PDB file of C-alpha atoms in Angstrom:
ATOM      1  CA  UNK J   1     -98.462 -25.921-127.012  1.00 90.00           C
ATOM      2  CA  UNK J   2     -99.307 -28.152-130.234  1.00 94.00           C
ATOM      3  CA  UNK J   3    -102.848 -27.938-129.083  1.00 95.00           C
ATOM      4  CA  UNK J   4    -102.722 -24.400-129.109  1.00 95.00           C
ATOM      5  CA  UNK J   5    -101.355 -23.959-132.339  1.00 96.00           C
ATOM      6  CA  UNK J   6    -103.608 -26.607-133.980  1.00 97.00           C
ATOM      7  CA  UNK J   7    -106.685 -24.926-132.349  1.00 97.00           C
ATOM      8  CA  UNK J   8    -105.665 -21.699-133.733  1.00 97.00           C
ATOM      9  CA  UNK J   9    -105.235 -22.907-137.090  1.00 97.00           C
ATOM     10  CA  UNK J  10    -108.270 -24.778-137.482  1.00 97.00           C
ATOM     11  CA  UNK J  11    -110.038 -21.459-135.871  1.00 96.00           C
ATOM     12  CA  UNK J  12    -108.662 -19.442-138.888  1.00 96.00           C
ATOM     13  CA  UNK J  13    -109.832 -22.384-141.751  1.00 96.00           C
ATOM     14  CA  UNK J  14    -113.412 -22.536-139.957  1.00 96.00           C
ATOM     15  CA  UNK J  15    -113.726 -18.715-139.494  1.00 96.00           C
ATOM     16  CA  UNK J  16    -113.004 -18.394-143.514  1.00 95.00           C
ATOM     17  CA  UNK J  17    -115.586 -21.159-143.991  1.00 95.00           C
ATOM     18  CA  UNK J  18    -118.164 -20.003-141.936  1.00 94.00           C
ATOM     19  CA  UNK J  19    -117.845 -16.155-142.584  1.00 95.00           C
ATOM     20  CA  UNK J  20    -115.746 -15.511-145.766  1.00 94.00           C
ATOM     21  CA  UNK J  21    -118.272 -16.109-148.254  1.00 94.00           C
ATOM     22  CA  UNK J  22    -120.411 -12.854-146.856  1.00 94.00           C
ATOM     23  CA  UNK J  23    -117.891 -10.467-149.023  1.00 93.00           C
ATOM     24  CA  UNK J  24    -119.402 -12.660-152.009  1.00 93.00           C
ATOM     25  CA  UNK J  25    -123.130 -12.606-151.917  1.00 93.00           C
ATOM     26  CA  UNK J  26    -123.718 -12.622-155.529  1.00 95.00           C
ATOM     27  CA  UNK J  27    -122.133 -15.802-155.492  1.00 96.00           C
ATOM     28  CA  UNK J  28    -124.891 -19.001-155.906  1.00 96.00           C
ATOM     29  CA  UNK J  29    -125.482 -20.673-152.324  1.00 96.00           C
ATOM     30  CA  UNK J  30    -124.448 -23.856-153.620  1.00 96.00           C
ATOM     31  CA  UNK J  31    -121.180 -22.706-154.705  1.00 96.00           C
ATOM     32  CA  UNK J  32    -120.577 -21.235-151.325  1.00 95.00           C
ATOM     33  CA  UNK J  33    -121.502 -24.138-149.522  1.00 96.00           C
ATOM     34  CA  UNK J  34    -119.341 -26.456-151.419  1.00 96.00           C
ATOM     35  CA  UNK J  35    -116.440 -23.941-151.068  1.00 95.00           C
ATOM     36  CA  UNK J  36    -117.032 -23.597-147.114  1.00 95.00           C
ATOM     37  CA  UNK J  37    -117.184 -27.385-146.785  1.00 95.00           C
ATOM     38  CA  UNK J  38    -113.957 -27.693-148.717  1.00 95.00           C
ATOM     39  CA  UNK J  39    -112.416 -25.163-146.242  1.00 95.00           C
ATOM     40  CA  UNK J  40    -113.984 -26.929-143.162  1.00 94.00           C
ATOM     41  CA  UNK J  41    -112.238 -30.043-144.084  1.00 95.00           C
ATOM     42  CA  UNK J  42    -108.875 -28.346-143.623  1.00 95.00           C
ATOM     43  CA  UNK J  43    -110.415 -27.154-140.187  1.00 95.00           C
ATOM     44  CA  UNK J  44    -110.808 -30.651-139.401  1.00 95.00           C
ATOM     45  CA  UNK J  45    -107.674 -31.849-140.237  1.00 96.00           C
ATOM     46  CA  UNK J  46    -106.390 -29.555-137.651  1.00 97.00           C
ATOM     47  CA  UNK J  47    -108.842 -29.727-134.867  1.00 96.00           C
ATOM     48  CA  UNK J  48    -109.391 -33.333-134.292  1.00 96.00           C
ATOM     49  CA  UNK J  49    -105.483 -33.914-133.643  1.00 97.00           C
ATOM     50  CA  UNK J  50    -105.844 -31.066-131.533  1.00 96.00           C
ATOM     51  CA  UNK J  51    -108.254 -32.130-129.590  1.00 96.00           C
ATOM     52  CA  UNK J  52    -106.754 -35.597-129.560  1.00 96.00           C
ATOM     53  CA  UNK J  53    -103.189 -34.259-128.306  1.00 96.00           C
ATOM     54  CA  UNK J  54    -104.724 -32.021-125.896  1.00 96.00           C
ATOM     55  CA  UNK J  55    -106.780 -34.398-124.001  1.00 95.00           C
ATOM     56  CA  UNK J  56    -104.070 -36.075-122.487  1.00 93.00           C
ATOM     57  CA  UNK J  57    -103.454 -32.847-120.884  1.00 93.00           C
ATOM     58  CA  UNK J  58    -107.004 -31.151-120.512  1.00 93.00           C
ATOM     59  CA  UNK J  59    -110.198 -31.983-119.916  1.00 91.00           C
ATOM     60  CA  UNK J  60    -113.079 -32.025-122.305  1.00 91.00           C
ATOM     61  CA  UNK J  61    -114.543 -28.956-120.861  1.00 86.00           C
ATOM     62  CA  UNK J  62    -111.200 -26.984-120.588  1.00 88.00           C
ATOM     63  CA  UNK J  63    -110.648 -27.882-124.361  1.00 92.00           C
ATOM     64  CA  UNK J  64    -113.441 -26.173-125.228  1.00 89.00           C
ATOM     65  CA  UNK J  65    -113.184 -23.231-123.524  1.00 87.00           C
ATOM     66  CA  UNK J  66    -109.767 -23.023-125.075  1.00 90.00           C
ATOM     67  CA  UNK J  67    -111.354 -23.243-128.148  1.00 91.00           C
ATOM     68  CA  UNK J  68    -113.862 -20.550-127.531  1.00 87.00           C
ATOM     69  CA  UNK J  69    -111.115 -18.010-126.278  1.00 88.00           C
ATOM     70  CA  UNK J  70    -109.170 -18.593-129.555  1.00 93.00           C
ATOM     71  CA  UNK J  71    -112.292 -18.733-131.593  1.00 91.00           C
ATOM     72  CA  UNK J  72    -113.216 -15.022-130.612  1.00 86.00           C
ATOM     73  CA  UNK J  73    -109.431 -14.067-130.967  1.00 89.00           C
ATOM     74  CA  UNK J  74    -109.306 -15.155-134.209  1.00 94.00           C
ATOM     75  CA  UNK J  75    -112.768 -13.794-135.090  1.00 91.00           C
ATOM     76  CA  UNK J  76    -111.669 -10.474-133.445  1.00 90.00           C
ATOM     77  CA  UNK J  77    -108.664 -10.245-136.137  1.00 93.00           C
ATOM     78  CA  UNK J  78    -110.875 -11.393-138.998  1.00 95.00           C
ATOM     79  CA  UNK J  79    -113.389  -8.947-138.666  1.00 93.00           C
ATOM     80  CA  UNK J  80    -110.944  -5.819-138.479  1.00 94.00           C
ATOM     81  CA  UNK J  81    -108.948  -7.160-141.419  1.00 94.00           C
ATOM     82  CA  UNK J  82    -111.225  -8.900-143.677  1.00 95.00           C
ATOM     83  CA  UNK J  83    -114.584  -6.911-143.099  1.00 94.00           C
ATOM     84  CA  UNK J  84    -112.844  -3.665-141.872  1.00 93.00           C
ATOM     85  CA  UNK J  85    -115.021  -3.564-138.878  1.00 91.00           C
ATOM     86  CA  UNK J  86    -113.844  -1.792-135.293  1.00 92.00           C
ATOM     87  CA  UNK J  87    -113.826  -3.451-131.972  1.00 88.00           C
ATOM     88  CA  UNK J  88    -115.265  -1.583-129.246  1.00 91.00           C
ATOM     89  CA  UNK J  89    -115.133  -1.533-125.407  1.00 93.00           C
ATOM     90  CA  UNK J  90    -117.892  -4.419-125.496  1.00 91.00           C
ATOM     91  CA  UNK J  91    -115.810  -6.958-127.315  1.00 85.00           C
ATOM     92  CA  UNK J  92    -112.748  -6.404-124.995  1.00 87.00           C
ATOM     93  CA  UNK J  93    -115.367  -6.799-121.921  1.00 92.00           C
ATOM     94  CA  UNK J  94    -116.762 -10.061-123.727  1.00 86.00           C
ATOM     95  CA  UNK J  95    -113.296 -11.390-124.154  1.00 83.00           C
ATOM     96  CA  UNK J  96    -112.305 -10.730-120.337  1.00 89.00           C
ATOM     97  CA  UNK J  97    -115.380 -12.560-119.342  1.00 89.00           C
ATOM     98  CA  UNK J  98    -114.111 -15.791-121.454  1.00 82.00           C
ATOM     99  CA  UNK J  99    -110.815 -15.513-119.960  1.00 85.00           C
ATOM    100  CA  UNK J 100    -112.192 -15.307-116.280  1.00 88.00           C
ATOM    101  CA  UNK J 101    -114.332 -18.186-117.330  1.00 83.00           C
ATOM    102  CA  UNK J 102    -111.291 -20.055-118.615  1.00 82.00           C
ATOM    103  CA  UNK J 103    -109.950 -19.088-114.967  1.00 86.00           C
ATOM    104  CA  UNK J 104    -112.489 -20.892-113.279  1.00 86.00           C
ATOM    105  CA  UNK J 105    -112.670 -23.814-115.946  1.00 80.00           C
ATOM    106  CA  UNK J 106    -108.891 -24.274-114.924  1.00 83.00           C
ATOM    107  CA  UNK J 107    -108.940 -24.223-111.017  1.00 82.00           C
ATOM    108  CA  UNK J 108    -110.465 -26.277-108.539  1.00 80.00           C
ATOM    109  CA  UNK J 109    -111.798 -24.684-105.584  1.00 78.00           C
TER     110      UNK J 109
END
């Protein structure tokens, strides 16, 4: 459970680091790079322990799939609340495809 919580927190930081500056297009590029790197530091402070802890239970491939599902979930919420965008049916289909991918990643046939 710690792995999931830490990865969720790290994805929140990284989403703001990568996309938060898009609301501030009038700010100099070097400034948003510096702020983004500062935010990304906290992302790494959560992501590295998450993968360390998770490696005791999950394979690297499984950790990556978990992280991608969390990333899309966080990004979906972020775009709705931060940018005011709407999610559409194709976003749900894409998410379902990732969940299906996770199903196959976690089962050995």
